[in-house]
Amino acid sequence: MPSLRKPWLGMLLIGVALALLPFLIGKGLGNSWVRVLDFALLYVMLALGLNIVVGFAGLLDLGYIAFYAVGAYLYALLASPHFGLHWPIWAVLPLGALVAGLFGVLLGAPTLRLRGDYLAIVTLGFGEIVRIFINNLNAPVNITNGPQGISQIDPVRIAGTPLSKTLEVFGLSFPSVHLYYYLFLALTLLIVFVSIRLEDSRIGRAWVAIREDEIAAKACGIDTRNVKLLAFAMGATFGGVAGGLFAGFQEFVSPESFGLMESVMVLCMVVLGGMGHIPGVILGGLLLAILPEALRHGAVPMQQAAFGKVLLDPESLRMLLFGLALIAVMLYRPAGLWPEARRKREFTAGKAS
Amino acid sequence: MRFPAKTLSLAVASALVVFGCGKEAPPPPPPKAEQPPAPPPKPTLTVKIGHSAPLTGPQAHLGKDNENGARLAIEEANAKKLEIGGAMVTFEMIPEDDQADPKQGTTVAQKLIDAKVSGVVGHLNSGTTIPASKLYSDAGIPQISPSATNPKYTQQGFKTAFRVMANDEQQGKVLGDYATKQLAGKKIAIVDDRTAYGQGVADEFEKAAKAGGAAIVAREFTNDKATDFAAILTKIKSKKPDLVMYGGMDAQAGPMAQQLKKLGVKSKMIFADGGCTTEFHKLAGDAAEGHYCSLPGYPLDKMPGGKVFMEKYKAKFNVDIQLYAPYAYDAANVMIDAMKRANSVEPAKYLAELPKTAFDGVTAKITFDERGDVKDGAITLYQAKGGKWETLETIGGAAPAPAQPAAMSGMGAMTAAPAQPAAMGGMSGMTAAPTPAAAPAAAPAAPAEKK
Amino acid sequence: MDTFIQQIINGLVLGSIYALVALGYTMVYGILGLINFAHGEVVMIGALTALTVIKLLASSGLPGIVVVLIGLLAAIPVCMALGFTIERIAYRPLRNAPRLAPLITAIGVSIVLQQLAMIFWGRNYHAFPPILPTSGRDIGGAHITDVQIVIVLLAVAIMAGLMLLVNRTRLGRAMRATAENPQIAGLMGVNINVIISATFLIGSALAAVAGVMVSANYSIAHYHMGFILGLKAFTAAVLGGIGNLPGAMLGGVLLGLIESLGAGYIGDLTGGFLGSHYQDVFAFFVLILVLVFRPSGLMGEKLAERA
């Protein structure tokens, strides 16, 4: 393959393909699929963020969606008629990342001594606490507007152009979902880049050392406390960014979007794809975000082909198949669909012993 | 970069190939309504109507109920072999599951828009209805929600957004007035389930009850998945209220009524539509006796067509009506009625007819105010007696009109004549709506004073 | 004062229910070190199975207690079979896999069971027929029904029975050995597969009991009921020290008391700022506080650093 010698050619191909993707999908399958793709990119960002905590540092976090919620609500509060504030995206997103990062430290601090499943339940509790506060802070002072959620949030504007309207450039028309796709793609690529750089850094190696053996890591002179806190904070910032984008994209946020099942879904993406392996996590995020939609479209035709009639409601079947897929993938590829080479070796070695 | 560029590019390329080959047949062209009235073989036309509600998850039973209601309306319309714009029209419902999740709500909305539906009945929850309404508005597709009660839904200024159900403000106010005036409640405890619906109704109730001179002796909370209310009910018991208002659904109201009885509390509960179901009686058993509830519109069995609807529903789906099926049925019928009057199934054309709706539904005579909220704010109160809801009285709105099948075509003729003014605000004057009797709920609710 | 006693009773009953479910979590965790996320769904299947039988027999004229017992006897084998199958299909092949893999299959199993239950039993809520006596007793102005007394006593009895089983029988010794170190237990002649299956069978039978108790007490069952119940019970198990049987009981009762007293009094203590809507926040807050000072729960042994 020529791309072996010319890596830039491969990159260029990927770039062109990613740029054309929404048009191909939009024309071929309809804009609802571009929308699914937009959400899939948001999930990829979330999965990459959680991957830092779970995959790199080995800290099981079941409340990750709280950071997504923090980012989303921050955007909603600072750019909607709720407080009459209309801050621009370039101010809100970094602030969201920062505040989410602070929440990450807030979560990390009391849990430093906990391990494994104890950590899981505390993080789960943290996620629920954040959600419950968001759901209830409409009285005595109305901050979050409670269960009613915040509506009429400003769409994302870039250089004065709102992404919520179809844009016509050089005779090409870019529907709103396409515009958001490019924005999300750009930020996903940024997050991928940051993740790769982090993995290869001193801190990244410290995380892996903690994951593999915390005591040994400590003995090697790693300040485990700060390094763990950093993992929580870094992971949380990605969640905060994704949350802000979600609020701008939906133009509506309400507490029901940030339930426990969402945290579980993101964790499934990380584990299913291959913990600690960036391409694997991306794959996991894309797959789990797209699979339920594919089943939504496919459940009826599939049954008609197999039995000649529709035996089960497509919606029951959809979640059923989703659950079965989770089980099947884990049974046949327990280290994930696309595991890190090192992990894979460990696993096969473990099995042989 | 350690990225395996080759693998990835291959993966992407192959994904593209798959997508390219997997191209489904292109969606059928948008329905052309105004084809020239061709001689003998009348052209046929399939009109897609979307429906969206949660069909999985804790509210699945309500979602299916909505879907059944809309389906019944659509099948009835098909049986009538309607002719719209010179073509024989068959309606096709596209049912979707939004899981009561706002994100799924917009995904489903986009899917329905892609499928070129002429209109959407739904969604069930306010949390899905509001974000989806923006997409429908951008696409110019009319949306009629049978059950989203958050006032915000119609306050966003979208011309495509309608609902056939009283909003939280309308219903909470009637309920609060009733509790303080007719039931003479002086000390009232309020519980809500911290959902958009429950909290919305409870807050409006609280305002009205306070205005009516009642003291709120306890304000307690639960959630929409709870089964144990002993702690909050014990606290409420110690405050000795005359009435306990609950903002939430039957799945909680039923067990709550039982636990009240177990604790020996004699105060009666009062709640809005969410608990006003036959399911409540099943879940509360003999503890249901004496509690109050309200439903927007008129009692089904008193409405022309209401009884028939109940029988047909039972016969077709072999389940009892859960809650919002009659509203979903009305919503779908209102949409079809507007298409008939506009003599077109094109969203842009019949959308102009929707604000002028004056439709005799099974829940009420449906007319819309300038926002798209149901104008005839009739709300009926019921009390549980002997395992059934007995009608107490209907507050607000005009008296139920007898069914006038003939009036329909006449109305179509009337509205077909004048050119359509674009502004919706100007329409309300044209509406041949009955003037509501002097009643607190009849006037369109004023925008909530935003805190 | 009577309000306070009533709140304590409320907490005890709720806590006993949590404890019943938590015992199932803690048994499996004690042996396998695995969060059986699907345990709540087994409880749900138990409740719905029993309810189906009970509804069939409700009008048969048999005494209410007999009908409920028959329902329970029908639910126990169903749940045991289910627990056994879940372990064989979803957990056993993954015994040497990375620690999170069985967690994901557990979530998968949970989703599958919920959907199957929705297909079999429909989307509606099911009411428990009013066949049990609603009589009760008054203690110091507070009220407790007979069903609730049975729940509390049963939870204590089951915990005691399990402790006898684990500490005094051959099976129990094998269980403890497996929990300590499966490989070495295997070398000592313990058939660890049999022991693990037995653990799942016992845990699932308990789930059936818990399911019937829950639906009898609250008169309601639903295909979606297992998730929240399982979550609360899991919290209780961790609070008490997961893997420890008396710990599960203690954690359950404690959680129940925190919830009922929290909902009952914190609102007044904080001038209405933190009302009963923060009920779960108190529960999780206490959990975090306990774990900060005792990282392996109230009664948990100090965890060896797991590699």
PDB file of C-alpha atoms in Angstrom, chain A residues 98-289:
ATOM      1  CA  LEU A  98     -13.044  24.260  33.660  1.00  0.00           C
ATOM      2  CA  VAL A  99     -16.058  23.976  35.934  1.00  0.00           C
ATOM      3  CA  ALA A 100     -16.531  20.312  35.029  1.00  0.00           C
ATOM      4  CA  GLY A 101     -12.850  19.789  35.825  1.00  0.00           C
ATOM      5  CA  LEU A 102     -13.393  21.345  39.254  1.00  0.00           C
ATOM      6  CA  PHE A 103     -16.285  18.984  39.821  1.00  0.00           C
ATOM      7  CA  GLY A 104     -13.949  16.174  38.837  1.00  0.00           C
ATOM      8  CA  VAL A 105     -11.553  17.157  41.607  1.00  0.00           C
ATOM      9  CA  LEU A 106     -14.501  17.515  43.956  1.00  0.00           C
ATOM     10  CA  LEU A 107     -15.483  13.937  43.206  1.00  0.00           C
ATOM     11  CA  GLY A 108     -11.946  12.656  43.271  1.00  0.00           C
ATOM     12  CA  ALA A 109     -10.889  14.128  46.598  1.00  0.00           C
ATOM     13  CA  PRO A 110     -13.032  12.069  48.993  1.00  0.00           C
ATOM     14  CA  THR A 111     -12.642   8.874  46.987  1.00  0.00           C
ATOM     15  CA  LEU A 112      -8.866   8.610  46.822  1.00  0.00           C
ATOM     16  CA  ARG A 113      -8.676   5.760  49.313  1.00  0.00           C
ATOM     17  CA  LEU A 114     -11.436   3.740  47.735  1.00  0.00           C
ATOM     18  CA  ARG A 115     -10.891   0.933  45.342  1.00  0.00           C
ATOM     19  CA  GLY A 116     -12.861  -1.045  42.820  1.00  0.00           C
ATOM     20  CA  ASP A 117     -16.504  -1.470  43.526  1.00  0.00           C
ATOM     21  CA  TYR A 118     -16.546   0.874  46.497  1.00  0.00           C
ATOM     22  CA  LEU A 119     -15.345   3.587  44.170  1.00  0.00           C
ATOM     23  CA  ALA A 120     -18.043   2.571  41.688  1.00  0.00           C
ATOM     24  CA  ILE A 121     -20.869   3.072  44.142  1.00  0.00           C
ATOM     25  CA  VAL A 122     -19.527   6.388  45.420  1.00  0.00           C
ATOM     26  CA  THR A 123     -19.156   7.780  41.914  1.00  0.00           C
ATOM     27  CA  LEU A 124     -22.642   6.494  41.139  1.00  0.00           C
ATOM     28  CA  GLY A 125     -23.892   8.351  44.183  1.00  0.00           C
ATOM     29  CA  PHE A 126     -22.063  11.474  43.093  1.00  0.00           C
ATOM     30  CA  GLY A 127     -23.747  11.331  39.686  1.00  0.00           C
ATOM     31  CA  GLU A 128     -27.144  10.963  41.315  1.00  0.00           C
ATOM     32  CA  ILE A 129     -26.446  13.803  43.761  1.00  0.00           C
ATOM     33  CA  VAL A 130     -25.617  16.162  40.898  1.00  0.00           C
ATOM     34  CA  ARG A 131     -28.742  15.137  39.016  1.00  0.00           C
ATOM     35  CA  ILE A 132     -30.952  15.504  42.076  1.00  0.00           C
ATOM     36  CA  PHE A 133     -29.597  18.974  42.780  1.00  0.00           C
ATOM     37  CA  ILE A 134     -30.185  20.039  39.193  1.00  0.00           C
ATOM     38  CA  ASN A 135     -33.698  18.645  39.403  1.00  0.00           C
ATOM     39  CA  ASN A 136     -34.506  20.514  42.587  1.00  0.00           C
ATOM     40  CA  LEU A 137     -32.697  23.832  42.423  1.00  0.00           C
ATOM     41  CA  ASN A 138     -35.733  25.768  41.259  1.00  0.00           C
ATOM     42  CA  ALA A 139     -36.584  26.730  44.812  1.00  0.00           C
ATOM     43  CA  PRO A 140     -35.992  28.653  47.022  1.00  0.00           C
ATOM     44  CA  VAL A 141     -33.890  30.403  44.372  1.00  0.00           C
ATOM     45  CA  ASN A 142     -34.577  29.379  40.812  1.00  0.00           C
ATOM     46  CA  ILE A 143     -31.225  28.404  39.381  1.00  0.00           C
ATOM     47  CA  THR A 144     -31.805  25.393  37.139  1.00  0.00           C
ATOM     48  CA  ASN A 145     -35.563  25.724  36.571  1.00  0.00           C
ATOM     49  CA  GLY A 146     -35.957  22.256  38.110  1.00  0.00           C
ATOM     50  CA  PRO A 147     -37.617  19.418  36.260  1.00  0.00           C
ATOM     51  CA  GLN A 148     -39.070  21.768  33.634  1.00  0.00           C
ATOM     52  CA  GLY A 149     -35.636  22.161  32.117  1.00  0.00           C
ATOM     53  CA  ILE A 150     -34.295  25.175  30.289  1.00  0.00           C
ATOM     54  CA  SER A 151     -35.663  25.842  26.833  1.00  0.00           C
ATOM     55  CA  GLN A 152     -34.895  28.306  24.059  1.00  0.00           C
ATOM     56  CA  ILE A 153     -31.165  27.968  24.593  1.00  0.00           C
ATOM     57  CA  ASP A 154     -29.102  29.895  22.038  1.00  0.00           C
ATOM     58  CA  PRO A 155     -27.846  27.742  19.198  1.00  0.00           C
ATOM     59  CA  VAL A 156     -24.093  27.581  18.733  1.00  0.00           C
ATOM     60  CA  ARG A 157     -22.922  30.595  16.725  1.00  0.00           C
ATOM     61  CA  ILE A 158     -19.641  30.676  14.919  1.00  0.00           C
ATOM     62  CA  ALA A 159     -18.561  34.024  13.521  1.00  0.00           C
ATOM     63  CA  GLY A 160     -22.087  35.264  13.943  1.00  0.00           C
ATOM     64  CA  THR A 161     -23.623  32.411  11.956  1.00  0.00           C
ATOM     65  CA  PRO A 162     -26.022  30.258  13.934  1.00  0.00           C
ATOM     66  CA  LEU A 163     -25.546  26.561  13.267  1.00  0.00           C
ATOM     67  CA  SER A 164     -29.245  25.971  13.708  1.00  0.00           C
ATOM     68  CA  LYS A 165     -30.117  27.222  10.231  1.00  0.00           C
ATOM     69  CA  THR A 166     -29.263  25.830   6.849  1.00  0.00           C
ATOM     70  CA  LEU A 167     -26.212  27.598   5.487  1.00  0.00           C
ATOM     71  CA  GLU A 168     -25.731  28.270   1.781  1.00  0.00           C
ATOM     72  CA  VAL A 169     -22.131  28.621   0.683  1.00  0.00           C
ATOM     73  CA  PHE A 170     -20.999  28.625  -2.952  1.00  0.00           C
ATOM     74  CA  GLY A 171     -24.272  27.072  -3.995  1.00  0.00           C
ATOM     75  CA  LEU A 172     -23.793  24.221  -1.542  1.00  0.00           C
ATOM     76  CA  SER A 173     -26.365  23.954   1.168  1.00  0.00           C
ATOM     77  CA  PHE A 174     -25.339  22.770   4.604  1.00  0.00           C
ATOM     78  CA  PRO A 175     -28.317  21.789   6.787  1.00  0.00           C
ATOM     79  CA  SER A 176     -28.037  22.419  10.501  1.00  0.00           C
ATOM     80  CA  VAL A 177     -27.157  18.812  11.331  1.00  0.00           C
ATOM     81  CA  HIS A 178     -24.251  18.998   8.880  1.00  0.00           C
ATOM     82  CA  LEU A 179     -22.903  22.161  10.454  1.00  0.00           C
ATOM     83  CA  TYR A 180     -23.033  20.644  13.916  1.00  0.00           C
ATOM     84  CA  TYR A 181     -21.358  17.566  12.525  1.00  0.00           C
ATOM     85  CA  TYR A 182     -18.326  19.587  11.434  1.00  0.00           C
ATOM     86  CA  LEU A 183     -18.153  21.389  14.770  1.00  0.00           C
ATOM     87  CA  PHE A 184     -18.426  18.165  16.741  1.00  0.00           C
ATOM     88  CA  LEU A 185     -15.942  16.459  14.457  1.00  0.00           C
ATOM     89  CA  ALA A 186     -13.415  19.241  14.965  1.00  0.00           C
ATOM     90  CA  LEU A 187     -13.736  19.032  18.732  1.00  0.00           C
ATOM     91  CA  THR A 188     -13.685  15.239  18.701  1.00  0.00           C
ATOM     92  CA  LEU A 189     -10.448  15.333  16.732  1.00  0.00           C
ATOM     93  CA  LEU A 190      -9.053  17.811  19.233  1.00  0.00           C
ATOM     94  CA  ILE A 191     -10.017  15.510  22.103  1.00  0.00           C
ATOM     95  CA  VAL A 192      -8.523  12.511  20.289  1.00  0.00           C
ATOM     96  CA  PHE A 193      -5.322  14.484  19.822  1.00  0.00           C
ATOM     97  CA  VAL A 194      -5.206  15.499  23.494  1.00  0.00           C
ATOM     98  CA  SER A 195      -5.915  11.905  24.523  1.00  0.00           C
ATOM     99  CA  ILE A 196      -3.081  10.575  22.376  1.00  0.00           C
ATOM    100  CA  ARG A 197      -0.652  13.145  23.683  1.00  0.00           C
ATOM    101  CA  LEU A 198      -1.725  12.436  27.268  1.00  0.00           C
ATOM    102  CA  GLU A 199      -1.326   8.704  26.856  1.00  0.00           C
ATOM    103  CA  ASP A 200       2.227   9.180  25.689  1.00  0.00           C
ATOM    104  CA  SER A 201       3.142  11.649  28.389  1.00  0.00           C
ATOM    105  CA  ARG A 202       4.682  11.244  31.809  1.00  0.00           C
ATOM    106  CA  ILE A 203       1.226  11.577  33.342  1.00  0.00           C
ATOM    107  CA  GLY A 204      -0.224   8.974  31.011  1.00  0.00           C
ATOM    108  CA  ARG A 205       2.438   6.475  32.027  1.00  0.00           C
ATOM    109  CA  ALA A 206       1.817   7.327  35.667  1.00  0.00           C
ATOM    110  CA  TRP A 207      -1.894   6.555  35.158  1.00  0.00           C
ATOM    111  CA  VAL A 208      -1.130   3.211  33.610  1.00  0.00           C
ATOM    112  CA  ALA A 209       1.254   2.463  36.469  1.00  0.00           C
ATOM    113  CA  ILE A 210      -1.523   3.175  38.982  1.00  0.00           C
ATOM    114  CA  ARG A 211      -3.936   1.031  37.026  1.00  0.00           C
ATOM    115  CA  GLU A 212      -1.552  -1.884  36.981  1.00  0.00           C
ATOM    116  CA  ASP A 213      -0.383  -1.675  40.598  1.00  0.00           C
ATOM    117  CA  GLU A 214      -1.010   1.296  42.797  1.00  0.00           C
ATOM    118  CA  ILE A 215       1.432   0.299  45.513  1.00  0.00           C
ATOM    119  CA  ALA A 216       4.236  -0.283  43.079  1.00  0.00           C
ATOM    120  CA  ALA A 217       3.463   3.038  41.445  1.00  0.00           C
ATOM    121  CA  LYS A 218       3.687   4.771  44.780  1.00  0.00           C
ATOM    122  CA  ALA A 219       6.953   3.030  45.494  1.00  0.00           C
ATOM    123  CA  CYS A 220       8.309   4.325  42.202  1.00  0.00           C
ATOM    124  CA  GLY A 221       7.769   7.864  43.406  1.00  0.00           C
ATOM    125  CA  ILE A 222       4.498   8.675  41.696  1.00  0.00           C
ATOM    126  CA  ASP A 223       2.376  11.091  43.662  1.00  0.00           C
ATOM    127  CA  THR A 224      -0.680   8.883  43.345  1.00  0.00           C
ATOM    128  CA  ARG A 225      -3.017  11.385  44.947  1.00  0.00           C
ATOM    129  CA  ASN A 226      -2.355  14.206  42.512  1.00  0.00           C
ATOM    130  CA  VAL A 227      -2.139  11.917  39.522  1.00  0.00           C
ATOM    131  CA  LYS A 228      -5.517  10.343  40.355  1.00  0.00           C
ATOM    132  CA  LEU A 229      -7.092  13.747  40.858  1.00  0.00           C
ATOM    133  CA  LEU A 230      -5.676  14.816  37.542  1.00  0.00           C
ATOM    134  CA  ALA A 231      -7.298  11.811  35.877  1.00  0.00           C
ATOM    135  CA  PHE A 232     -10.692  12.740  37.302  1.00  0.00           C
ATOM    136  CA  ALA A 233     -10.233  16.380  36.303  1.00  0.00           C
ATOM    137  CA  MET A 234      -9.043  15.651  32.757  1.00  0.00           C
ATOM    138  CA  GLY A 235     -11.806  13.145  32.154  1.00  0.00           C
ATOM    139  CA  ALA A 236     -14.354  15.599  33.484  1.00  0.00           C
ATOM    140  CA  THR A 237     -13.267  18.442  31.188  1.00  0.00           C
ATOM    141  CA  PHE A 238     -14.047  16.333  28.118  1.00  0.00           C
ATOM    142  CA  GLY A 239     -17.465  15.628  29.574  1.00  0.00           C
ATOM    143  CA  GLY A 240     -17.990  19.340  30.196  1.00  0.00           C
ATOM    144  CA  VAL A 241     -17.176  20.223  26.591  1.00  0.00           C
ATOM    145  CA  ALA A 242     -19.514  17.540  25.258  1.00  0.00           C
ATOM    146  CA  GLY A 243     -22.251  18.752  27.602  1.00  0.00           C
ATOM    147  CA  GLY A 244     -21.987  22.335  26.376  1.00  0.00           C
ATOM    148  CA  LEU A 245     -22.224  21.161  22.778  1.00  0.00           C
ATOM    149  CA  PHE A 246     -25.240  19.024  23.635  1.00  0.00           C
ATOM    150  CA  ALA A 247     -27.066  22.019  25.124  1.00  0.00           C
ATOM    151  CA  GLY A 248     -26.337  24.190  22.084  1.00  0.00           C
ATOM    152  CA  PHE A 249     -27.330  21.415  19.701  1.00  0.00           C
ATOM    153  CA  GLN A 250     -30.614  20.493  21.420  1.00  0.00           C
ATOM    154  CA  GLU A 251     -31.450  24.048  22.515  1.00  0.00           C
ATOM    155  CA  PHE A 252     -33.118  22.414  25.502  1.00  0.00           C
ATOM    156  CA  VAL A 253     -31.783  20.703  28.597  1.00  0.00           C
ATOM    157  CA  SER A 254     -33.678  18.915  31.340  1.00  0.00           C
ATOM    158  CA  PRO A 255     -32.506  16.651  34.152  1.00  0.00           C
ATOM    159  CA  GLU A 256     -33.896  13.492  32.547  1.00  0.00           C
ATOM    160  CA  SER A 257     -31.049  13.532  30.008  1.00  0.00           C
ATOM    161  CA  PHE A 258     -28.515  12.892  32.737  1.00  0.00           C
ATOM    162  CA  GLY A 259     -29.739   9.753  34.431  1.00  0.00           C
ATOM    163  CA  LEU A 260     -27.736   6.814  35.644  1.00  0.00           C
ATOM    164  CA  MET A 261     -28.409   4.809  32.488  1.00  0.00           C
ATOM    165  CA  GLU A 262     -26.448   7.381  30.502  1.00  0.00           C
ATOM    166  CA  SER A 263     -23.403   6.861  32.708  1.00  0.00           C
ATOM    167  CA  VAL A 264     -23.788   3.137  32.264  1.00  0.00           C
ATOM    168  CA  MET A 265     -24.037   3.548  28.490  1.00  0.00           C
ATOM    169  CA  VAL A 266     -20.821   5.544  28.325  1.00  0.00           C
ATOM    170  CA  LEU A 267     -19.069   2.956  30.473  1.00  0.00           C
ATOM    171  CA  CYS A 268     -20.329   0.240  28.132  1.00  0.00           C
ATOM    172  CA  MET A 269     -18.828   2.143  25.201  1.00  0.00           C
ATOM    173  CA  VAL A 270     -15.426   2.296  26.857  1.00  0.00           C
ATOM    174  CA  VAL A 271     -15.372  -1.340  27.950  1.00  0.00           C
ATOM    175  CA  LEU A 272     -16.942  -2.723  24.813  1.00  0.00           C
ATOM    176  CA  GLY A 273     -14.581  -0.868  22.532  1.00  0.00           C
ATOM    177  CA  GLY A 274     -11.455  -1.742  24.447  1.00  0.00           C
ATOM    178  CA  MET A 275     -10.511   0.033  27.653  1.00  0.00           C
ATOM    179  CA  GLY A 276      -7.496   2.295  27.442  1.00  0.00           C
ATOM    180  CA  HIS A 277      -7.171   1.946  23.683  1.00  0.00           C
ATOM    181  CA  ILE A 278      -8.193   5.157  21.945  1.00  0.00           C
ATOM    182  CA  PRO A 279      -9.264   3.735  18.553  1.00  0.00           C
ATOM    183  CA  GLY A 280     -11.162   0.999  20.390  1.00  0.00           C
ATOM    184  CA  VAL A 281     -13.000   3.504  22.555  1.00  0.00           C
ATOM    185  CA  ILE A 282     -13.911   5.551  19.489  1.00  0.00           C
ATOM    186  CA  LEU A 283     -15.247   2.414  17.866  1.00  0.00           C
ATOM    187  CA  GLY A 284     -17.205   1.534  21.006  1.00  0.00           C
ATOM    188  CA  GLY A 285     -18.736   4.999  21.183  1.00  0.00           C
ATOM    189  CA  LEU A 286     -19.764   5.016  17.545  1.00  0.00           C
ATOM    190  CA  LEU A 287     -21.105   1.500  17.676  1.00  0.00           C
ATOM    191  CA  LEU A 288     -23.238   1.817  20.789  1.00  0.00           C
ATOM    192  CA  ALA A 289     -24.603   5.185  19.722  1.00  0.00           C
TER     193      ALA A 289
END
